[in-house]
PDB file of C-alpha atoms and ligand atoms in Angstrom:
ATOM      1  CA  UNK A   1      54.982  -3.100  20.838  1.00  0.00           C
ATOM      2  CA  UNK A   2      53.944  -1.890  17.315  1.00  0.00           C
ATOM      3  CA  UNK A   3      55.004   1.134  15.322  1.00  0.00           C
ATOM      4  CA  UNK A   4      52.398   1.719  12.449  1.00  0.00           C
ATOM      5  CA  UNK A   5      52.332   4.228   9.784  1.00  0.00           C
ATOM      6  CA  UNK A   6      48.738   4.921   8.581  1.00  0.00           C
ATOM      7  CA  UNK A   7      48.941   6.236   5.007  1.00  0.00           C
ATOM      8  CA  UNK A   8      46.786   7.734   2.388  1.00  0.00           C
ATOM      9  CA  UNK A   9      45.529  10.620   0.563  1.00  0.00           C
ATOM     10  CA  UNK A  10      44.031  13.707   2.412  1.00  0.00           C
ATOM     11  CA  UNK A  11      40.321  12.594   3.187  1.00  0.00           C
ATOM     12  CA  UNK A  12      41.195   8.809   3.263  1.00  0.00           C
ATOM     13  CA  UNK A  13      40.276   8.414   6.799  1.00  0.00           C
ATOM     14  CA  UNK A  14      43.637   8.432   8.511  1.00  0.00           C
ATOM     15  CA  UNK A  15      42.574  10.252  11.522  1.00  0.00           C
ATOM     16  CA  UNK A  16      39.343   8.365  11.935  1.00  0.00           C
ATOM     17  CA  UNK A  17      41.110   4.897  11.544  1.00  0.00           C
ATOM     18  CA  UNK A  18      43.939   6.116  13.963  1.00  0.00           C
ATOM     19  CA  UNK A  19      41.496   6.517  16.583  1.00  0.00           C
ATOM     20  CA  UNK A  20      40.309   2.945  16.266  1.00  0.00           C
ATOM     21  CA  UNK A  21      43.760   1.582  16.128  1.00  0.00           C
ATOM     22  CA  UNK A  22      44.610   3.471  19.354  1.00  0.00           C
ATOM     23  CA  UNK A  23      41.654   1.844  21.031  1.00  0.00           C
ATOM     24  CA  UNK A  24      42.356  -1.764  19.704  1.00  0.00           C
ATOM     25  CA  UNK A  25      46.276  -1.522  20.371  1.00  0.00           C
ATOM     26  CA  UNK A  26      46.747   0.898  23.128  1.00  0.00           C
ATOM     27  CA  UNK A  27      49.266   2.894  20.813  1.00  0.00           C
ATOM     28  CA  UNK A  28      50.156   6.483  21.140  1.00  0.00           C
ATOM     29  CA  UNK A  29      49.285   8.828  18.507  1.00  0.00           C
ATOM     30  CA  UNK A  30      51.506  11.386  16.632  1.00  0.00           C
ATOM     31  CA  UNK A  31      49.435  13.458  14.027  1.00  0.00           C
ATOM     32  CA  UNK A  32      51.767  15.859  12.308  1.00  0.00           C
ATOM     33  CA  UNK A  33      48.771  17.899  10.907  1.00  0.00           C
ATOM     34  CA  UNK A  34      46.888  18.199  14.265  1.00  0.00           C
ATOM     35  CA  UNK A  35      50.428  19.057  15.873  1.00  0.00           C
ATOM     36  CA  UNK A  36      50.851  21.928  13.064  1.00  0.00           C
ATOM     37  CA  UNK A  37      47.246  23.037  13.566  1.00  0.00           C
ATOM     38  CA  UNK A  38      47.767  23.339  17.374  1.00  0.00           C
ATOM     39  CA  UNK A  39      50.833  25.634  16.798  1.00  0.00           C
ATOM     40  CA  UNK A  40      48.899  27.738  14.436  1.00  0.00           C
ATOM     41  CA  UNK A  41      46.066  28.187  16.806  1.00  0.00           C
ATOM     42  CA  UNK A  42      48.548  29.010  19.733  1.00  0.00           C
ATOM     43  CA  UNK A  43      50.368  31.630  17.374  1.00  0.00           C
ATOM     44  CA  UNK A  44      53.740  30.034  17.734  1.00  0.00           C
ATOM     45  CA  UNK A  45      56.698  30.751  15.301  1.00  0.00           C
ATOM     46  CA  UNK A  46      56.558  27.296  13.778  1.00  0.00           C
ATOM     47  CA  UNK A  47      52.719  27.709  13.454  1.00  0.00           C
ATOM     48  CA  UNK A  48      53.219  30.962  11.541  1.00  0.00           C
ATOM     49  CA  UNK A  49      55.654  29.198   9.308  1.00  0.00           C
ATOM     50  CA  UNK A  50      53.378  25.955   8.886  1.00  0.00           C
ATOM     51  CA  UNK A  51      50.517  28.073   7.975  1.00  0.00           C
ATOM     52  CA  UNK A  52      51.950  29.672   4.893  1.00  0.00           C
ATOM     53  CA  UNK A  53      52.434  26.256   3.606  1.00  0.00           C
ATOM     54  CA  UNK A  54      49.050  24.480   4.673  1.00  0.00           C
ATOM     55  CA  UNK A  55      46.852  27.309   3.620  1.00  0.00           C
ATOM     56  CA  UNK A  56      48.496  26.764   0.065  1.00  0.00           C
ATOM     57  CA  UNK A  57      47.956  22.900   0.368  1.00  0.00           C
ATOM     58  CA  UNK A  58      51.605  22.328   0.131  1.00  0.00           C
ATOM     59  CA  UNK A  59      53.893  20.266   2.320  1.00  0.00           C
ATOM     60  CA  UNK A  60      56.182  21.841   5.156  1.00  0.00           C
ATOM     61  CA  UNK A  61      59.786  21.417   4.013  1.00  0.00           C
ATOM     62  CA  UNK A  62      61.360  18.290   4.816  1.00  0.00           C
ATOM     63  CA  UNK A  63      64.252  19.457   7.061  1.00  0.00           C
ATOM     64  CA  UNK A  64      61.755  21.403   9.113  1.00  0.00           C
ATOM     65  CA  UNK A  65      59.186  18.745   9.358  1.00  0.00           C
ATOM     66  CA  UNK A  66      61.965  15.964  10.116  1.00  0.00           C
ATOM     67  CA  UNK A  67      63.130  18.502  12.898  1.00  0.00           C
ATOM     68  CA  UNK A  68      59.559  18.969  14.289  1.00  0.00           C
ATOM     69  CA  UNK A  69      59.092  14.950  14.534  1.00  0.00           C
ATOM     70  CA  UNK A  70      62.521  14.352  15.982  1.00  0.00           C
ATOM     71  CA  UNK A  71      61.797  17.018  18.696  1.00  0.00           C
ATOM     72  CA  UNK A  72      58.681  15.081  19.563  1.00  0.00           C
ATOM     73  CA  UNK A  73      60.413  11.725  19.919  1.00  0.00           C
ATOM     74  CA  UNK A  74      63.024  13.367  22.095  1.00  0.00           C
ATOM     75  CA  UNK A  75      60.863  14.985  24.299  1.00  0.00           C
ATOM     76  CA  UNK A  76      58.564  11.986  24.928  1.00  0.00           C
ATOM     77  CA  UNK A  77      60.822   9.030  24.961  1.00  0.00           C
ATOM     78  CA  UNK A  78      57.824   6.697  26.099  1.00  0.00           C
ATOM     79  CA  UNK A  79      56.228   7.012  22.744  1.00  0.00           C
ATOM     80  CA  UNK A  80      58.561   4.593  21.023  1.00  0.00           C
ATOM     81  CA  UNK A  81      58.834   2.473  23.677  1.00  0.00           C
ATOM     82  CA  UNK A  82      55.210   1.501  23.898  1.00  0.00           C
ATOM     83  CA  UNK A  83      54.306   1.858  20.288  1.00  0.00           C
ATOM     84  CA  UNK A  84      53.385   4.853  18.018  1.00  0.00           C
ATOM     85  CA  UNK A  85      50.819   5.403  15.290  1.00  0.00           C
ATOM     86  CA  UNK A  86      52.535   7.836  12.819  1.00  0.00           C
ATOM     87  CA  UNK A  87      49.578   9.709  10.948  1.00  0.00           C
ATOM     88  CA  UNK A  88      50.468  12.152   8.285  1.00  0.00           C
ATOM     89  CA  UNK A  89      54.051  11.415   8.602  1.00  0.00           C
ATOM     90  CA  UNK A  90      56.151  10.463   6.418  1.00  0.00           C
ATOM     91  CA  UNK A  91      54.730  12.271   3.398  1.00  0.00           C
ATOM     92  CA  UNK A  92      57.963  12.070   1.377  1.00  0.00           C
ATOM     93  CA  UNK A  93      60.719   9.299   0.377  1.00  0.00           C
ATOM     94  CA  UNK A  94      63.101  11.739   2.408  1.00  0.00           C
ATOM     95  CA  UNK A  95      60.895  11.578   5.376  1.00  0.00           C
ATOM     96  CA  UNK A  96      60.270   7.997   5.236  1.00  0.00           C
ATOM     97  CA  UNK A  97      64.229   7.420   5.180  1.00  0.00           C
ATOM     98  CA  UNK A  98      64.656   9.558   8.084  1.00  0.00           C
ATOM     99  CA  UNK A  99      62.042   8.020  10.211  1.00  0.00           C
ATOM    100  CA  UNK A 100      63.711   4.565   9.526  1.00  0.00           C
ATOM    101  CA  UNK A 101      66.868   6.282  10.905  1.00  0.00           C
ATOM    102  CA  UNK A 102      65.043   7.985  13.887  1.00  0.00           C
ATOM    103  CA  UNK A 103      63.596   4.617  14.967  1.00  0.00           C
ATOM    104  CA  UNK A 104      66.829   2.510  14.275  1.00  0.00           C
ATOM    105  CA  UNK A 105      68.627   4.936  16.648  1.00  0.00           C
ATOM    106  CA  UNK A 106      65.936   4.220  19.188  1.00  0.00           C
ATOM    107  CA  UNK A 107      66.297   0.510  18.838  1.00  0.00           C
ATOM    108  CA  UNK A 108      62.983  -0.134  16.943  1.00  0.00           C
ATOM    109  CA  UNK A 109      61.452   0.184  13.526  1.00  0.00           C
ATOM    110  CA  UNK A 110      58.361   0.610  11.507  1.00  0.00           C
ATOM    111  CA  UNK A 111      56.424  -2.667  11.768  1.00  0.00           C
ATOM    112  CA  UNK A 112      53.584  -2.031   9.385  1.00  0.00           C
ATOM    113  CA  UNK A 113      52.206   0.398   7.030  1.00  0.00           C
ATOM    114  CA  UNK A 114      48.321   0.765   6.569  1.00  0.00           C
ATOM    115  CA  UNK A 115      47.624   2.054   3.308  1.00  0.00           C
ATOM    116  CA  UNK A 116      44.111   3.499   3.047  1.00  0.00           C
ATOM    117  CA  UNK A 117      42.909   3.556  -0.664  1.00  0.00           C
ATOM    118  CA  UNK A 118      39.982   5.590  -1.628  1.00  0.00           C
ATOM    119  CA  UNK A 119      38.623   6.777  -4.911  1.00  0.00           C
ATOM    120  CA  UNK A 120      39.282  10.440  -5.662  1.00  0.00           C
ATOM    121  CA  UNK A 121      35.796  11.635  -5.803  1.00  0.00           C
ATOM    122  CA  UNK A 122      34.932  10.352  -2.637  1.00  0.00           C
ATOM    123  CA  UNK A 123      37.967  12.090  -1.180  1.00  0.00           C
ATOM    124  CA  UNK A 124      36.945  15.271  -2.375  1.00  0.00           C
ATOM    125  CA  UNK A 125      33.440  14.760  -0.909  1.00  0.00           C
ATOM    126  CA  UNK A 126      34.631  13.762   2.410  1.00  0.00           C
ATOM    127  CA  UNK A 127      36.981  16.721   2.544  1.00  0.00           C
ATOM    128  CA  UNK A 128      34.244  19.128   1.488  1.00  0.00           C
ATOM    129  CA  UNK A 129      31.911  17.522   4.350  1.00  0.00           C
ATOM    130  CA  UNK A 130      34.659  17.897   6.886  1.00  0.00           C
ATOM    131  CA  UNK A 131      35.397  21.505   6.098  1.00  0.00           C
ATOM    132  CA  UNK A 132      31.675  22.251   6.595  1.00  0.00           C
ATOM    133  CA  UNK A 133      31.749  20.340   9.890  1.00  0.00           C
ATOM    134  CA  UNK A 134      34.939  21.361  11.388  1.00  0.00           C
ATOM    135  CA  UNK A 135      35.769  24.614   9.666  1.00  0.00           C
ATOM    136  CA  UNK A 136      39.270  23.243   8.740  1.00  0.00           C
ATOM    137  CA  UNK A 137      40.587  25.974   6.697  1.00  0.00           C
ATOM    138  CA  UNK A 138      42.444  23.923   4.092  1.00  0.00           C
ATOM    139  CA  UNK A 139      39.211  21.678   3.364  1.00  0.00           C
ATOM    140  CA  UNK A 140      38.063  24.234   0.592  1.00  0.00           C
ATOM    141  CA  UNK A 141      37.913  23.031  -3.078  1.00  0.00           C
ATOM    142  CA  UNK A 142      40.948  24.999  -4.380  1.00  0.00           C
ATOM    143  CA  UNK A 143      43.305  23.896  -1.689  1.00  0.00           C
ATOM    144  CA  UNK A 144      41.819  20.311  -1.843  1.00  0.00           C
ATOM    145  CA  UNK A 145      42.769  19.863  -5.478  1.00  0.00           C
ATOM    146  CA  UNK A 146      46.237  21.121  -4.696  1.00  0.00           C
ATOM    147  CA  UNK A 147      46.622  18.757  -1.853  1.00  0.00           C
ATOM    148  CA  UNK A 148      45.650  15.871  -4.140  1.00  0.00           C
ATOM    149  CA  UNK A 149      48.174  17.019  -6.500  1.00  0.00           C
ATOM    150  CA  UNK A 150      50.949  17.154  -3.849  1.00  0.00           C
ATOM    151  CA  UNK A 151      49.853  13.667  -2.754  1.00  0.00           C
ATOM    152  CA  UNK A 152      50.178  12.333  -6.220  1.00  0.00           C
ATOM    153  CA  UNK A 153      53.490  13.915  -6.844  1.00  0.00           C
ATOM    154  CA  UNK A 154      55.278  13.729  -3.572  1.00  0.00           C
ATOM    155  CA  UNK A 155      53.528  11.147  -1.271  1.00  0.00           C
ATOM    156  CA  UNK A 156      52.007   8.347  -3.468  1.00  0.00           C
ATOM    157  CA  UNK A 157      55.659   7.167  -4.219  1.00  0.00           C
ATOM    158  CA  UNK A 158      55.889   5.875  -0.550  1.00  0.00           C
ATOM    159  CA  UNK A 159      53.597   3.221  -1.542  1.00  0.00           C
ATOM    160  CA  UNK A 160      56.173   1.352  -3.549  1.00  0.00           C
ATOM    161  CA  UNK A 161      58.791   2.407  -0.841  1.00  0.00           C
ATOM    162  CA  UNK A 162      56.856   0.438   1.767  1.00  0.00           C
ATOM    163  CA  UNK A 163      55.968  -2.146  -0.614  1.00  0.00           C
ATOM    164  CA  UNK A 164      59.738  -2.825  -1.384  1.00  0.00           C
ATOM    165  CA  UNK A 165      60.213  -3.145   2.470  1.00  0.00           C
ATOM    166  CA  UNK A 166      57.465  -5.714   2.548  1.00  0.00           C
ATOM    167  CA  UNK A 167      55.558  -3.702   5.062  1.00  0.00           C
ATOM    168  CA  UNK A 168      52.773  -2.094   2.950  1.00  0.00           C
ATOM    169  CA  UNK A 169      49.055  -3.444   3.853  1.00  0.00           C
ATOM    170  CA  UNK A 170      46.686  -2.247   1.132  1.00  0.00           C
ATOM    171  CA  UNK A 171      43.186  -1.458   2.558  1.00  0.00           C
ATOM    172  CA  UNK A 172      40.106  -0.824   0.572  1.00  0.00           C
ATOM    173  CA  UNK A 173      39.110   2.363   2.322  1.00  0.00           C
ATOM    174  CA  UNK A 174      35.751   3.166   0.488  1.00  0.00           C
ATOM    175  CA  UNK A 175      33.418   1.319   2.749  1.00  0.00           C
ATOM    176  CA  UNK A 176      32.052   2.820   6.096  1.00  0.00           C
ATOM    177  CA  UNK A 177      34.281   3.226   9.254  1.00  0.00           C
ATOM    178  CA  UNK A 178      33.624  -0.167  10.936  1.00  0.00           C
ATOM    179  CA  UNK A 179      34.225  -2.175   7.656  1.00  0.00           C
ATOM    180  CA  UNK A 180      37.273  -0.521   6.884  1.00  0.00           C
ATOM    181  CA  UNK A 181      38.768  -1.023  10.537  1.00  0.00           C
ATOM    182  CA  UNK A 182      37.666  -4.705  10.043  1.00  0.00           C
ATOM    183  CA  UNK A 183      39.947  -4.993   6.963  1.00  0.00           C
ATOM    184  CA  UNK A 184      42.832  -3.213   8.789  1.00  0.00           C
ATOM    185  CA  UNK A 185      42.582  -5.763  11.773  1.00  0.00           C
ATOM    186  CA  UNK A 186      42.510  -8.665   9.707  1.00  0.00           C
ATOM    187  CA  UNK A 187      45.363  -7.633   7.414  1.00  0.00           C
ATOM    188  CA  UNK A 188      47.446  -6.738  10.588  1.00  0.00           C
ATOM    189  CA  UNK A 189      46.670 -10.036  12.339  1.00  0.00           C
ATOM    190  CA  UNK A 190      47.781 -11.994   9.044  1.00  0.00           C
ATOM    191  CA  UNK A 191      51.160 -10.340   9.083  1.00  0.00           C
ATOM    192  CA  UNK A 192      51.735  -9.592  12.830  1.00  0.00           C
ATOM    193  CA  UNK A 193      49.942 -12.423  14.416  1.00  0.00           C
TER     194      UNK A 193
HETATM  195  P1  LIG B 201      46.838  16.419   7.456  1.00  0.00           P
HETATM  196  O1  LIG B 201      46.281  16.916   8.956  1.00  0.00           O
HETATM  197  O2  LIG B 201      47.703  15.380   8.074  1.00  0.00           O
HETATM  198  O3  LIG B 201      45.986  16.372   6.263  1.00  0.00           O
HETATM  199  O4  LIG B 201      47.917  17.461   7.457  1.00  0.00           O
HETATM  200  C1  LIG B 201      47.477  18.994   6.968  1.00  0.00           C
HETATM  201  C2  LIG B 201      48.603  19.642   6.458  1.00  0.00           C
HETATM  202  O5  LIG B 201      49.734  19.941   7.293  1.00  0.00           O
HETATM  203  C3  LIG B 201      49.266  19.137   5.180  1.00  0.00           C
HETATM  204  O6  LIG B 201      48.314  19.634   4.057  1.00  0.00           O
HETATM  205  C4  LIG B 201      50.557  19.749   5.077  1.00  0.00           C
HETATM  206  O7  LIG B 201      50.473  21.096   4.594  1.00  0.00           O
HETATM  207  C5  LIG B 201      51.008  19.965   6.637  1.00  0.00           C
HETATM  208  N1  LIG B 201      51.691  18.620   7.003  1.00  0.00           N
HETATM  209  C6  LIG B 201      51.221  17.586   7.798  1.00  0.00           C
HETATM  210  N2  LIG B 201      52.180  16.590   8.059  1.00  0.00           N
HETATM  211  C7  LIG B 201      53.120  16.905   7.104  1.00  0.00           C
HETATM  212  C8  LIG B 201      54.202  16.104   6.759  1.00  0.00           C
HETATM  213  N3  LIG B 201      54.542  15.065   7.132  1.00  0.00           N
HETATM  214  N4  LIG B 201      55.158  16.851   5.932  1.00  0.00           N
HETATM  215  C9  LIG B 201      54.788  18.138   5.416  1.00  0.00           C
HETATM  216  N5  LIG B 201      53.676  18.776   5.746  1.00  0.00           N
HETATM  217  C10 LIG B 201      52.986  18.206   6.497  1.00  0.00           C
END
């Protein structure tokens, strides 16, 4: 049983590598970005609120985001008993502390954090390409720049947080999908056996 956090800047390949990790380790997947986009598509109250932040490239406030995640864990108790990959959560120190508490209450913990490290020019290129292919509304140049600012200011401090916890696996995320996945597997194997 393994709870993983996949961590990295927007466009670093979290979603793509999550799919590979799910196949390899049989994990469940919680992507907070996908969850919010589903709410927006369905026109729920949460979707309406979330859209105001997502369209600006800003983070949903911690108290709301933490409650959304706690609701997901409460209504799907099998998630934490079989192992989860957390994709896009946590994004702030506050969220990381809450995740530790939420998992602690359920008798488990974050076992490892996979940190995808990709240079900034490539992040922008990848997101612009994804915007063309998927029509994702926040993959336009102005929102991308804001999301990268938000990442540097609010999310990147998590790297040190998880290094201090001895859980951070730095992965060079610049290569192709197969090579990056190979590095992840090697790194997790060394740590987790
Ligand atoms: P993603 O698909 O992970 O890139 O997330 C898309 C957008 O959803 C982000 O730019 C945020 O506006 C919002 N979002 C997703 N996860 C979180 C989170 N953990 N905390 C706050 N906002 C989030």
